[in-house]
Each structure stands twice: as structure tokens, then as C-alpha cells.
Amino acid sequence: MDDRILLTKYYEFLSCLKEEIKSNAEFIFNEPKESQTFVQLIEQGRFYYAIRSISKIIEQARSSLIIIDRYYDDGILDLIPQRDELKEIKLLTDKVSNRFKKFAEAFNKESKNLYVRAANAFHDRYIITDINQFWYLGSSIDKHLGSKYTIFMLISEPLLQRAILEAFELEWQKANEVIKPNNLNTQ
């Protein structure tokens, strides 16, 4: 198939997907109803909108926050609220740069609730707030967020939520500890 035809069909698909999402899903931050699927399409080039949408998801966390993303950068720390009631923040990533480690250690001097571990176990990205809201992210939370079309989707199926949480807990136990509140330099 000619590349131009393929590209045209792709853009037609994206246009249809966008209209389908607009007609069938309420705004992402309304209270979920069991029969609804919440999906937000982030259009290419919408950098601020993408990071603001992620920020709103993260800000919903009241007692715990889990972020699974192989490629996030130190900008993720700017999105995490520093509240006393947010008792536990767990970040699972693939590799931790020295720059990220430095920022995470500084974050922990003020918040004292950040745990970071490294494991290459997940391809997809997730945000879990208070172990009751599970979000699937089609893109990493890094400097490229918003550069391409992507989606954020609320996972409301309890069996899928449980499977994701169990997989996270299993991989968290096996992961290399990088940052923890009481002993920051563990590696």
C-alpha cells in the first residue's frame, strides 16, 4: 500500500477515534460511573495540556501514589504534591539517572515518603492513586509527553486492577532499591 494512502487512512482513523471519544466519554475528571470508559486523547503538539492532564490525575492521590513508567525524568517530581497525608509514593522505573537520583534525594529531605526502585518488568505505564484509581498511559511522563498522539485511560475493571496491582507488588519486591526515605543512598 502506498505510504500516502496509509497515512491518510491513519489520520481518518484518528479523526474517527477523537469523535468517538468526544461522544462517548465524559470529561476525564468527573466522577466515574461503572458503565463508562474514561479515555482522554492527547493530540500531537499539546505539551502543556498533556502535562496538566497528568498533573490532575496525580493530584487526586490522597494517601498513596504508584507510578510505573520506564522512562520518566526528574520533572515527575514537580507533579507530585507534597502533602502530609500522602504517606507513600512509589516510583518503578527502568533506569535511574544520577540527576534524577539527586532530585529524588532532595525531594525526600522535605517529604520523606518517596520510594524509587528500578526494574525492567513493565512495558506499559500506569498511575495508581490510593489503590482505587488505575490509569493507563500511552506515553511516558517525560520531556516528550505531548509530542505524539497518546491516550490516558481510566481502568475500571476490578479484575484488571487487581492483576495490575499484583504484578506491580511482585515486581516491586524483586526490583533494585534506589531511593527510600530513611536511608537515601542504598545503591
One Martini backbone bead per residue (centre of mass of N, CA, C, O) as a GRO file, in nm:
protein
  187
    1MET     BB    1   0.098   0.036   0.021
    2ASP     BB    2   0.078   0.350   0.006
    3ASP     BB    3   0.189   0.587   0.224
    4ARG     BB    4  -0.037   0.798   0.176
    5ILE     BB    5  -0.275   0.611   0.226
    6LEU     BB    6  -0.195   0.521   0.507
    7LEU     BB    7  -0.191   0.805   0.633
    8THR     BB    8  -0.483   0.877   0.570
    9LYS     BB    9  -0.610   0.643   0.731
   10TYR     BB   10  -0.491   0.724   1.001
   11TYR     BB   11  -0.626   1.007   1.020
   12GLU     BB   12  -0.913   0.897   1.003
   13PHE     BB   13  -0.896   0.728   1.256
   14LEU     BB   14  -0.829   0.960   1.456
   15SER     BB   15  -1.085   1.120   1.399
   16CYS     BB   16  -1.283   0.901   1.487
   17LEU     BB   17  -1.173   0.861   1.770
   18LYS     BB   18  -1.220   1.146   1.870
   19GLU     BB   19  -1.531   1.144   1.830
   20GLU     BB   20  -1.588   0.898   2.008
   21ILE     BB   21  -1.480   1.016   2.268
   22LYS     BB   22  -1.660   1.270   2.279
   23SER     BB   23  -1.943   1.101   2.272
   24ASN     BB   24  -1.864   0.867   2.521
   25ALA     BB   25  -1.697   1.068   2.708
   26GLU     BB   26  -1.628   1.216   2.972
   27PHE     BB   27  -1.469   1.402   3.154
   28ILE     BB   28  -1.196   1.277   3.320
   29PHE     BB   29  -1.279   1.424   3.624
   30ASN     BB   30  -1.517   1.281   3.671
   31GLU     BB   31  -1.723   1.077   3.808
   32PRO     BB   32  -1.735   0.753   3.798
   33LYS     BB   33  -1.902   0.509   3.611
   34GLU     BB   34  -1.935   0.180   3.553
   35SER     BB   35  -2.027   0.220   3.230
   36GLN     BB   36  -1.765   0.385   3.190
   37THR     BB   37  -1.524   0.530   2.972
   38PHE     BB   38  -1.209   0.682   3.029
   39VAL     BB   39  -1.087   0.894   2.769
   40GLN     BB   40  -0.783   1.061   2.663
   41LEU     BB   41  -0.687   1.263   2.402
   42ILE     BB   42  -0.364   1.344   2.292
   43GLU     BB   43  -0.241   1.573   2.100
   44GLN     BB   44  -0.027   1.674   1.893
   45GLY     BB   45   0.148   1.942   2.061
   46ARG     BB   46   0.012   1.909   2.369
   47PHE     BB   47   0.204   1.966   2.624
   48TYR     BB   48   0.048   2.113   2.848
   49TYR     BB   49  -0.205   1.938   2.849
   50ALA     BB   50  -0.063   1.675   2.922
   51ILE     BB   51   0.070   1.765   3.194
   52ARG     BB   52  -0.194   1.861   3.325
   53SER     BB   53  -0.342   1.590   3.319
   54ILE     BB   54  -0.140   1.437   3.493
   55SER     BB   55  -0.157   1.623   3.737
   56LYS     BB   56  -0.458   1.565   3.802
   57ILE     BB   57  -0.420   1.270   3.864
   58ILE     BB   58  -0.205   1.294   4.090
   59GLU     BB   59  -0.373   1.494   4.278
   60GLN     BB   60  -0.580   1.264   4.375
   61ALA     BB   61  -0.394   1.181   4.579
   62ARG     BB   62  -0.404   1.102   4.939
   63SER     BB   63  -0.214   0.833   5.041
   64SER     BB   64  -0.134   0.709   4.748
   65LEU     BB   65   0.143   0.646   4.502
   66ILE     BB   66   0.172   0.501   4.171
   67ILE     BB   67   0.451   0.476   3.935
   68ILE     BB   68   0.473   0.339   3.602
   69ASP     BB   69   0.788   0.416   3.435
   70ARG     BB   70   1.069   0.379   3.238
   71TYR     BB   71   1.112   0.719   3.135
   72TYR     BB   72   1.120   0.913   3.343
   73ASP     BB   73   1.184   1.224   3.489
   74ASP     BB   74   1.243   1.480   3.718
   75GLY     BB   75   0.962   1.620   3.652
   76ILE     BB   76   0.777   1.435   3.824
   77LEU     BB   77   0.826   1.577   4.101
   78ASP     BB   78   0.656   1.839   4.029
   79LEU     BB   79   0.369   1.668   4.034
   80ILE     BB   80   0.406   1.602   4.331
   81PRO     BB   81   0.252   1.622   4.615
   82GLN     BB   82   0.318   1.791   4.936
   83ARG     BB   83   0.167   1.583   5.164
   84ASP     BB   84   0.110   1.438   5.463
   85GLU     BB   85  -0.118   1.225   5.366
   86LEU     BB   86   0.105   1.136   5.166
   87LYS     BB   87   0.269   0.847   5.262
   88GLU     BB   88   0.307   0.703   4.960
   89ILE     BB   89   0.571   0.684   4.712
   90LYS     BB   90   0.589   0.493   4.405
   91LEU     BB   91   0.866   0.426   4.186
   92LEU     BB   92   0.882   0.259   3.866
   93THR     BB   93   1.178   0.182   3.684
   94ASP     BB   94   1.451   0.121   3.490
   95LYS     BB   95   1.625   0.391   3.515
   96VAL     BB   96   1.865   0.589   3.712
   97SER     BB   97   1.972   0.885   3.724
   98ASN     BB   98   2.171   1.104   3.883
   99ARG     BB   99   1.979   1.340   3.863
  100PHE     BB  100   1.729   1.203   3.977
  101LYS     BB  101   1.853   1.116   4.245
  102LYS     BB  102   1.910   1.400   4.349
  103PHE     BB  103   1.612   1.498   4.344
  104ALA     BB  104   1.493   1.270   4.523
  105GLU     BB  105   1.658   1.331   4.775
  106ALA     BB  106   1.549   1.620   4.809
  107PHE     BB  107   1.254   1.544   4.830
  108ASN     BB  108   1.294   1.363   5.093
  109LYS     BB  109   1.379   1.593   5.288
  110GLU     BB  110   1.072   1.697   5.286
  111SER     BB  111   0.869   1.434   5.260
  112LYS     BB  112   0.949   1.124   5.340
  113ASN     BB  113   0.786   0.922   5.086
  114LEU     BB  114   1.007   0.814   4.878
  115TYR     BB  115   1.011   0.548   4.636
  116VAL     BB  116   1.273   0.381   4.444
  117ARG     BB  117   1.269   0.153   4.165
  118ALA     BB  118   1.440  -0.097   3.959
  119ALA     BB  119   1.277  -0.223   3.655
  120ASN     BB  120   1.218  -0.445   3.357
  121ALA     BB  121   0.872  -0.530   3.354
  122PHE     BB  122   0.741  -0.283   3.200
  123HIS     BB  123   0.580  -0.127   2.929
  124ASP     BB  124   0.365   0.006   3.058
  125ARG     BB  125   0.172   0.275   3.195
  126TYR     BB  126   0.109   0.382   3.543
  127ILE     BB  127  -0.152   0.510   3.764
  128ILE     BB  128  -0.191   0.490   4.126
  129THR     BB  129  -0.460   0.587   4.338
  130ASP     BB  130  -0.534   0.464   4.643
  131ILE     BB  131  -0.602   0.177   4.521
  132ASN     BB  132  -0.866   0.289   4.307
  133GLN     BB  133  -0.697   0.430   4.072
  134PHE     BB  134  -0.651   0.340   3.726
  135TRP     BB  135  -0.396   0.429   3.492
  136TYR     BB  136  -0.345   0.454   3.150
  137LEU     BB  137  -0.048   0.508   2.951
  138GLY     BB  138   0.082   0.588   2.621
  139SER     BB  139   0.302   0.761   2.780
  140SER     BB  140   0.555   0.915   2.899
  141ILE     BB  141   0.686   1.109   3.179
  142ASP     BB  142   0.828   1.340   2.977
  143LYS     BB  143   0.959   1.557   2.743
  144HIS     BB  144   0.760   1.404   2.515
  145LEU     BB  145   0.503   1.485   2.624
  146GLY     BB  146   0.292   1.569   2.342
  147SER     BB  147   0.443   1.489   2.063
  148LYS     BB  148   0.218   1.265   2.057
  149TYR     BB  149  -0.016   1.059   2.025
  150THR     BB  150  -0.236   0.990   2.309
  151ILE     BB  151  -0.344   0.810   2.607
  152PHE     BB  152  -0.585   0.820   2.874
  153MET     BB  153  -0.697   0.552   3.102
  154LEU     BB  154  -0.952   0.431   3.286
  155ILE     BB  155  -0.953   0.157   3.506
  156SER     BB  156  -1.257  -0.033   3.605
  157GLU     BB  157  -1.166  -0.324   3.617
  158PRO     BB  158  -1.110  -0.522   3.887
  159LEU     BB  159  -0.935  -0.753   3.766
  160LEU     BB  160  -0.726  -0.566   3.634
  161GLN     BB  161  -0.641  -0.415   3.882
  162ARG     BB  162  -0.540  -0.659   4.040
  163ALA     BB  163  -0.328  -0.752   3.832
  164ILE     BB  164  -0.157  -0.497   3.838
  165LEU     BB  165  -0.097  -0.492   4.143
  166GLU     BB  166   0.035  -0.772   4.160
  167ALA     BB  167   0.261  -0.715   3.958
  168PHE     BB  168   0.381  -0.483   4.108
  169GLU     BB  169   0.443  -0.623   4.380
  170LEU     BB  170   0.630  -0.835   4.263
  171GLU     BB  171   0.837  -0.636   4.123
  172TRP     BB  172   0.904  -0.465   4.370
  173GLN     BB  173   1.045  -0.693   4.533
  174LYS     BB  174   1.271  -0.740   4.293
  175ALA     BB  175   1.370  -0.469   4.290
  176ASN     BB  176   1.586  -0.209   4.288
  177GLU     BB  177   1.698  -0.013   4.531
  178VAL     BB  178   1.736   0.352   4.538
  179ILE     BB  179   1.497   0.488   4.712
  180LYS     BB  180   1.459   0.601   5.055
  181PRO     BB  181   1.380   0.779   5.329
  182ASN     BB  182   1.603   0.677   5.559
  183ASN     BB  183   1.802   0.558   5.311
  184LEU     BB  184   1.912   0.708   5.033
  185ASN     BB  185   2.189   0.531   5.000
  186THR     BB  186   2.153   0.201   4.858
  187GLN     BB  187   2.370   0.193   4.589
   0.00000   0.00000   0.00000
